[in-house]
Structure formats: structure tokens, C-alpha cells
Amino acid sequence: IEISDTGTGIPQENLGRLTEPFFTTKPPGEGTGLGLAVCQQIIESHGGTIHFSNREEGGARITVQFPGI
């Protein structure tokens, strides 16, 4: 599964931290930083992986892979 957008992308310094519990770029009180951490745990519990990157033409890309059945 691949999801992408045409926005500004993800700052390079944040790419490796997106699924880190309690990491957020939102102002205090506007986010817990748990959403992507929980998503990663659910995906991995089903044998899958999630990867975040920036598109060369701009925007972000999220790739979720699950093993074949």
C-alpha cells in the first residue's frame, strides 16, 4: 500500500522519528505523538512494515507492506 501527497514533504530530521512514541511537531497540548507509533505496532503485529520518505517531485510517501498469503 502506498500513499503519497504533493505537499511540502517531511523535514529530513523528522523522517526517522515519526513512529517514536510521544514525538510530535504539534504545539503543546495539541497532540500526543502516539498515532503513528500505534499504527506501526499494529502493522508490525501483522508481520508488516511501514516506511516514510519524501518524493523527489515534492510531497511525502508512506509505504506499508504486508507479507504475501
mmCIF file of N, CA, C and O in Angstrom:
data_model
loop_
_atom_site.group_PDB
_atom_site.id
_atom_site.type_symbol
_atom_site.label_atom_id
_atom_site.label_comp_id
_atom_site.label_asym_id
_atom_site.label_seq_id
_atom_site.Cartn_x
_atom_site.Cartn_y
_atom_site.Cartn_z
ATOM 1 N N ILE A 1 0.863 -1.151 0.000
ATOM 2 C CA ILE A 1 0.000 0.000 0.000
ATOM 3 C C ILE A 1 0.911 1.214 0.000
ATOM 4 O O ILE A 1 1.834 1.298 0.806
ATOM 5 N N GLU A 2 0.656 2.143 -0.916
ATOM 6 C CA GLU A 2 1.459 3.360 -0.963
ATOM 7 C C GLU A 2 0.538 4.567 -0.979
ATOM 8 O O GLU A 2 -0.419 4.603 -1.756
ATOM 9 N N ILE A 3 0.817 5.506 -0.110
ATOM 10 C CA ILE A 3 0.036 6.737 -0.018
ATOM 11 C C ILE A 3 1.015 7.891 -0.182
ATOM 12 O O ILE A 3 2.073 7.911 0.458
ATOM 13 N N SER A 4 0.679 8.846 -1.047
ATOM 14 C CA SER A 4 1.562 9.992 -1.217
ATOM 15 C C SER A 4 0.742 11.261 -1.373
ATOM 16 O O SER A 4 -0.451 11.213 -1.653
ATOM 17 N N ASP A 5 1.425 12.393 -1.184
ATOM 18 C CA ASP A 5 0.773 13.678 -1.374
ATOM 19 C C ASP A 5 1.713 14.603 -2.138
ATOM 20 O O ASP A 5 2.827 14.218 -2.491
ATOM 21 N N THR A 6 1.267 15.802 -2.387
ATOM 22 C CA THR A 6 2.068 16.765 -3.136
ATOM 23 C C THR A 6 2.382 17.986 -2.288
ATOM 24 O O THR A 6 2.617 19.069 -2.811
ATOM 25 N N GLY A 7 2.397 17.816 -0.985
ATOM 26 C CA GLY A 7 2.671 18.926 -0.073
ATOM 27 C C GLY A 7 4.149 19.255 0.005
ATOM 28 O O GLY A 7 4.918 19.016 -0.935
ATOM 29 N N THR A 8 4.563 19.756 1.159
ATOM 30 C CA THR A 8 5.947 20.200 1.346
ATOM 31 C C THR A 8 6.892 19.070 1.730
ATOM 32 O O THR A 8 8.103 19.258 1.757
ATOM 33 N N GLY A 9 6.375 17.904 2.027
ATOM 34 C CA GLY A 9 7.219 16.788 2.450
ATOM 35 C C GLY A 9 7.469 16.813 3.947
ATOM 36 O O GLY A 9 6.923 17.643 4.680
ATOM 37 N N ILE A 10 8.318 15.909 4.390
ATOM 38 C CA ILE A 10 8.635 15.759 5.806
ATOM 39 C C ILE A 10 10.073 16.229 6.005
ATOM 40 O O ILE A 10 10.971 15.769 5.296
ATOM 41 N N PRO A 11 10.314 17.136 6.942
ATOM 42 C CA PRO A 11 11.693 17.566 7.180
ATOM 43 C C PRO A 11 12.606 16.359 7.431
ATOM 44 O O PRO A 11 12.239 15.427 8.162
ATOM 45 N N GLN A 12 13.773 16.369 6.825
ATOM 46 C CA GLN A 12 14.705 15.244 6.905
ATOM 47 C C GLN A 12 14.991 14.830 8.343
ATOM 48 O O GLN A 12 15.068 13.645 8.650
ATOM 49 N N GLU A 13 15.110 15.807 9.243
ATOM 50 C CA GLU A 13 15.435 15.487 10.638
ATOM 51 C C GLU A 13 14.286 14.782 11.363
ATOM 52 O O GLU A 13 14.490 14.191 12.415
ATOM 53 N N ASN A 14 13.086 14.797 10.797
ATOM 54 C CA ASN A 14 11.931 14.143 11.420
ATOM 55 C C ASN A 14 11.639 12.764 10.840
ATOM 56 O O ASN A 14 10.918 11.979 11.459
ATOM 57 N N LEU A 15 12.162 12.452 9.668
ATOM 58 C CA LEU A 15 11.819 11.189 8.998
ATOM 59 C C LEU A 15 12.053 9.962 9.876
ATOM 60 O O LEU A 15 11.230 9.058 9.903
ATOM 61 N N GLY A 16 13.148 9.915 10.580
ATOM 62 C CA GLY A 16 13.467 8.750 11.410
ATOM 63 C C GLY A 16 12.756 8.715 12.748
ATOM 64 O O GLY A 16 12.860 7.734 13.477
ATOM 65 N N ARG A 17 12.016 9.765 13.056
ATOM 66 C CA ARG A 17 11.384 9.848 14.373
ATOM 67 C C ARG A 17 9.866 9.741 14.336
ATOM 68 O O ARG A 17 9.216 9.765 15.381
ATOM 69 N N LEU A 18 9.274 9.611 13.174
ATOM 70 C CA LEU A 18 7.817 9.699 13.042
ATOM 71 C C LEU A 18 7.049 8.668 13.864
ATOM 72 O O LEU A 18 5.937 8.939 14.309
ATOM 73 N N THR A 19 7.604 7.487 14.058
ATOM 74 C CA THR A 19 6.908 6.458 14.831
ATOM 75 C C THR A 19 7.429 6.359 16.259
ATOM 76 O O THR A 19 7.038 5.459 16.999
ATOM 77 N N GLU A 20 8.276 7.292 16.646
ATOM 78 C CA GLU A 20 8.794 7.327 18.010
ATOM 79 C C GLU A 20 7.667 7.775 18.957
ATOM 80 O O GLU A 20 7.070 8.830 18.740
ATOM 81 N N PRO A 21 7.365 6.979 19.985
ATOM 82 C CA PRO A 21 6.292 7.368 20.900
ATOM 83 C C PRO A 21 6.530 8.750 21.499
ATOM 84 O O PRO A 21 7.650 9.094 21.891
ATOM 85 N N PHE A 22 5.498 9.540 21.513
ATOM 86 C CA PHE A 22 5.462 10.884 22.079
ATOM 87 C C PHE A 22 6.182 11.937 21.240
ATOM 88 O O PHE A 22 6.283 13.084 21.653
ATOM 89 N N PHE A 23 6.681 11.577 20.051
ATOM 90 C CA PHE A 23 7.269 12.584 19.159
ATOM 91 C C PHE A 23 6.151 13.275 18.404
ATOM 92 O O PHE A 23 5.311 12.628 17.787
ATOM 93 N N THR A 24 6.119 14.587 18.470
ATOM 94 C CA THR A 24 5.126 15.362 17.741
ATOM 95 C C THR A 24 5.728 16.688 17.326
ATOM 96 O O THR A 24 6.639 17.193 17.988
ATOM 97 N N THR A 25 5.247 17.222 16.235
ATOM 98 C CA THR A 25 5.671 18.553 15.808
ATOM 99 C C THR A 25 4.577 19.572 16.097
ATOM 100 O O THR A 25 4.733 20.738 15.780
ATOM 101 N N LYS A 26 3.501 19.108 16.700
ATOM 102 C CA LYS A 26 2.390 19.998 17.045
ATOM 103 C C LYS A 26 2.725 20.781 18.310
ATOM 104 O O LYS A 26 3.527 20.339 19.126
ATOM 105 N N PRO A 27 2.085 21.936 18.476
ATOM 106 C CA PRO A 27 2.294 22.711 19.704
ATOM 107 C C PRO A 27 1.844 21.925 20.941
ATOM 108 O O PRO A 27 0.991 21.036 20.836
ATOM 109 N N PRO A 28 2.404 22.253 22.109
ATOM 110 C CA PRO A 28 1.992 21.573 23.346
ATOM 111 C C PRO A 28 0.477 21.599 23.525
ATOM 112 O O PRO A 28 -0.176 22.607 23.271
ATOM 113 N N GLY A 29 -0.064 20.452 23.918
ATOM 114 C CA GLY A 29 -1.491 20.334 24.163
ATOM 115 C C GLY A 29 -2.312 20.009 22.929
ATOM 116 O O GLY A 29 -3.512 19.833 23.014
ATOM 117 N N GLU A 30 -1.679 19.903 21.751
ATOM 118 C CA GLU A 30 -2.428 19.640 20.522
ATOM 119 C C GLU A 30 -2.120 18.286 19.893
ATOM 120 O O GLU A 30 -2.548 18.003 18.798
ATOM 121 N N GLY A 31 -1.358 17.457 20.556
ATOM 122 C CA GLY A 31 -1.072 16.133 20.022
ATOM 123 C C GLY A 31 -0.301 15.320 21.032
ATOM 124 O O GLY A 31 0.479 15.868 21.810
ATOM 125 N N THR A 32 -0.516 14.016 21.030
ATOM 126 C CA THR A 32 0.177 13.159 21.992
ATOM 127 C C THR A 32 1.414 12.512 21.399
ATOM 128 O O THR A 32 2.267 12.032 22.128
ATOM 129 N N GLY A 33 1.499 12.475 20.068
ATOM 130 C CA GLY A 33 2.628 11.815 19.447
ATOM 131 C C GLY A 33 2.525 10.300 19.504
ATOM 132 O O GLY A 33 3.536 9.597 19.433
ATOM 133 N N LEU A 34 1.326 9.785 19.623
ATOM 134 C CA LEU A 34 1.149 8.333 19.714
ATOM 135 C C LEU A 34 0.525 7.717 18.468
ATOM 136 O O LEU A 34 0.589 6.503 18.290
ATOM 137 N N GLY A 35 -0.062 8.506 17.590
ATOM 138 C CA GLY A 35 -0.791 7.971 16.444
ATOM 139 C C GLY A 35 0.024 7.067 15.544
ATOM 140 O O GLY A 35 -0.354 5.917 15.293
ATOM 141 N N LEU A 36 1.161 7.545 15.048
ATOM 142 C CA LEU A 36 1.963 6.725 14.148
ATOM 143 C C LEU A 36 2.691 5.602 14.890
ATOM 144 O O LEU A 36 2.956 4.549 14.311
ATOM 145 N N ALA A 37 2.988 5.812 16.180
ATOM 146 C CA ALA A 37 3.596 4.747 16.976
ATOM 147 C C ALA A 37 2.623 3.567 17.096
ATOM 148 O O ALA A 37 3.009 2.400 16.961
ATOM 149 N N VAL A 38 1.348 3.873 17.326
ATOM 150 C CA VAL A 38 0.325 2.829 17.428
ATOM 151 C C VAL A 38 0.141 2.154 16.066
ATOM 152 O O VAL A 38 0.057 0.927 15.981
ATOM 153 N N CYS A 39 0.098 2.949 14.999
ATOM 154 C CA CYS A 39 -0.031 2.378 13.647
ATOM 155 C C CYS A 39 1.103 1.402 13.359
ATOM 156 O O CYS A 39 0.875 0.310 12.840
ATOM 157 N N GLN A 40 2.322 1.803 13.701
ATOM 158 C CA GLN A 40 3.467 0.923 13.461
ATOM 159 C C GLN A 40 3.321 -0.391 14.226
ATOM 160 O O GLN A 40 3.584 -1.466 13.684
ATOM 161 N N GLN A 41 2.905 -0.326 15.474
ATOM 162 C CA GLN A 41 2.743 -1.538 16.277
ATOM 163 C C GLN A 41 1.682 -2.465 15.680
ATOM 164 O O GLN A 41 1.871 -3.688 15.640
ATOM 165 N N ILE A 42 0.591 -1.912 15.208
ATOM 166 C CA ILE A 42 -0.464 -2.720 14.598
ATOM 167 C C ILE A 42 0.048 -3.374 13.321
ATOM 168 O O ILE A 42 -0.143 -4.581 13.104
ATOM 169 N N ILE A 43 0.701 -2.600 12.473
ATOM 170 C CA ILE A 43 1.232 -3.130 11.203
ATOM 171 C C ILE A 43 2.249 -4.225 11.473
ATOM 172 O O ILE A 43 2.208 -5.300 10.866
ATOM 173 N N GLU A 44 3.181 -3.976 12.406
ATOM 174 C CA GLU A 44 4.211 -4.973 12.712
ATOM 175 C C GLU A 44 3.629 -6.221 13.365
ATOM 176 O O GLU A 44 4.140 -7.327 13.156
ATOM 177 N N SER A 45 2.554 -6.083 14.131
ATOM 178 C CA SER A 45 1.942 -7.256 14.757
ATOM 179 C C SER A 45 1.328 -8.194 13.724
ATOM 180 O O SER A 45 1.081 -9.360 14.001
ATOM 181 N N HIS A 46 1.097 -7.676 12.516
ATOM 182 C CA HIS A 46 0.586 -8.485 11.413
ATOM 183 C C HIS A 46 1.686 -8.855 10.422
ATOM 184 O O HIS A 46 1.407 -9.270 9.294
ATOM 185 N N GLY A 47 2.940 -8.682 10.844
ATOM 186 C CA GLY A 47 4.071 -9.068 10.006
ATOM 187 C C GLY A 47 4.456 -8.044 8.950
ATOM 188 O O GLY A 47 5.240 -8.336 8.056
ATOM 189 N N GLY A 48 3.929 -6.838 9.046
ATOM 190 C CA GLY A 48 4.180 -5.822 8.036
ATOM 191 C C GLY A 48 5.215 -4.798 8.449
ATOM 192 O O GLY A 48 5.767 -4.843 9.547
ATOM 193 N N THR A 49 5.480 -3.874 7.539
ATOM 194 C CA THR A 49 6.395 -2.773 7.786
ATOM 195 C C THR A 49 5.772 -1.476 7.291
ATOM 196 O O THR A 49 4.895 -1.487 6.421
ATOM 197 N N ILE A 50 6.244 -0.356 7.837
ATOM 198 C CA ILE A 50 5.820 0.963 7.387
ATOM 199 C C ILE A 50 7.078 1.794 7.170
ATOM 200 O O ILE A 50 8.026 1.721 7.961
ATOM 201 N N HIS A 51 7.094 2.546 6.079
ATOM 202 C CA HIS A 51 8.271 3.346 5.720
ATOM 203 C C HIS A 51 7.814 4.723 5.256
ATOM 204 O O HIS A 51 6.844 4.829 4.503
ATOM 205 N N PHE A 52 8.526 5.746 5.683
ATOM 206 C CA PHE A 52 8.215 7.123 5.327
ATOM 207 C C PHE A 52 9.350 7.696 4.493
ATOM 208 O O PHE A 52 10.516 7.478 4.798
ATOM 209 N N SER A 53 9.005 8.444 3.453
ATOM 210 C CA SER A 53 10.019 9.085 2.616
ATOM 211 C C SER A 53 9.421 10.329 1.969
ATOM 212 O O SER A 53 8.221 10.579 2.063
ATOM 213 N N ASN A 54 10.280 11.089 1.335
ATOM 214 C CA ASN A 54 9.850 12.249 0.564
ATOM 215 C C ASN A 54 9.945 11.920 -0.915
ATOM 216 O O ASN A 54 10.862 11.222 -1.351
ATOM 217 N N ARG A 55 8.999 12.431 -1.679
ATOM 218 C CA ARG A 55 9.016 12.239 -3.124
ATOM 219 C C ARG A 55 9.964 13.261 -3.749
ATOM 220 O O ARG A 55 10.041 14.393 -3.290
ATOM 221 N N GLU A 56 10.692 12.869 -4.778
ATOM 222 C CA GLU A 56 11.613 13.780 -5.457
ATOM 223 C C GLU A 56 10.888 15.011 -5.990
ATOM 224 O O GLU A 56 11.410 16.124 -5.954
ATOM 225 N N GLU A 57 9.680 14.828 -6.486
ATOM 226 C CA GLU A 57 8.918 15.928 -7.067
ATOM 227 C C GLU A 57 8.162 16.739 -6.020
ATOM 228 O O GLU A 57 7.398 17.636 -6.354
ATOM 229 N N GLY A 58 8.368 16.443 -4.749
ATOM 230 C CA GLY A 58 7.703 17.143 -3.652
ATOM 231 C C GLY A 58 6.628 16.281 -3.030
ATOM 232 O O GLY A 58 6.030 15.437 -3.680
ATOM 233 N N GLY A 59 6.425 16.489 -1.769
ATOM 234 C CA GLY A 59 5.420 15.711 -1.054
ATOM 235 C C GLY A 59 6.036 14.547 -0.299
ATOM 236 O O GLY A 59 7.226 14.290 -0.357
ATOM 237 N N ALA A 60 5.187 13.854 0.436
ATOM 238 C CA ALA A 60 5.612 12.724 1.260
ATOM 239 C C ALA A 60 5.020 11.428 0.714
ATOM 240 O O ALA A 60 4.033 11.438 -0.012
ATOM 241 N N ARG A 61 5.664 10.324 1.079
ATOM 242 C CA ARG A 61 5.191 8.999 0.666
ATOM 243 C C ARG A 61 5.263 8.073 1.883
ATOM 244 O O ARG A 61 6.258 8.039 2.590
ATOM 245 N N ILE A 62 4.187 7.333 2.099
ATOM 246 C CA ILE A 62 4.146 6.315 3.145
ATOM 247 C C ILE A 62 3.909 4.988 2.458
ATOM 248 O O ILE A 62 2.965 4.846 1.672
ATOM 249 N N THR A 63 4.754 4.016 2.745
ATOM 250 C CA THR A 63 4.629 2.693 2.153
ATOM 251 C C THR A 63 4.408 1.674 3.269
ATOM 252 O O THR A 63 5.182 1.609 4.220
ATOM 253 N N VAL A 64 3.329 0.906 3.161
ATOM 254 C CA VAL A 64 3.017 -0.153 4.125
ATOM 255 C C VAL A 64 3.065 -1.464 3.349
ATOM 256 O O VAL A 64 2.425 -1.595 2.300
ATOM 257 N N GLN A 65 3.833 -2.411 3.852
ATOM 258 C CA GLN A 65 3.944 -3.718 3.205
ATOM 259 C C GLN A 65 3.560 -4.820 4.176
ATOM 260 O O GLN A 65 3.910 -4.756 5.354
ATOM 261 N N PHE A 66 2.840 -5.800 3.655
ATOM 262 C CA PHE A 66 2.479 -6.986 4.412
ATOM 263 C C PHE A 66 2.978 -8.200 3.669
ATOM 264 O O PHE A 66 3.034 -8.196 2.429
ATOM 265 N N PRO A 67 3.321 -9.267 4.387
ATOM 266 C CA PRO A 67 3.791 -10.476 3.719
ATOM 267 C C PRO A 67 2.667 -11.090 2.861
ATOM 268 O O PRO A 67 1.492 -10.934 3.192
ATOM 269 N N GLY A 68 3.059 -11.756 1.808
ATOM 270 C CA GLY A 68 2.075 -12.434 0.959
ATOM 271 C C GLY A 68 1.445 -13.599 1.683
ATOM 272 O O GLY A 68 2.019 -14.220 2.548
ATOM 273 N N ILE A 69 0.205 -13.887 1.325
ATOM 274 C CA ILE A 69 -0.507 -15.006 1.956
ATOM 275 C C ILE A 69 -0.635 -16.117 0.937
ATOM 276 O O ILE A 69 -0.904 -15.923 -0.199
#
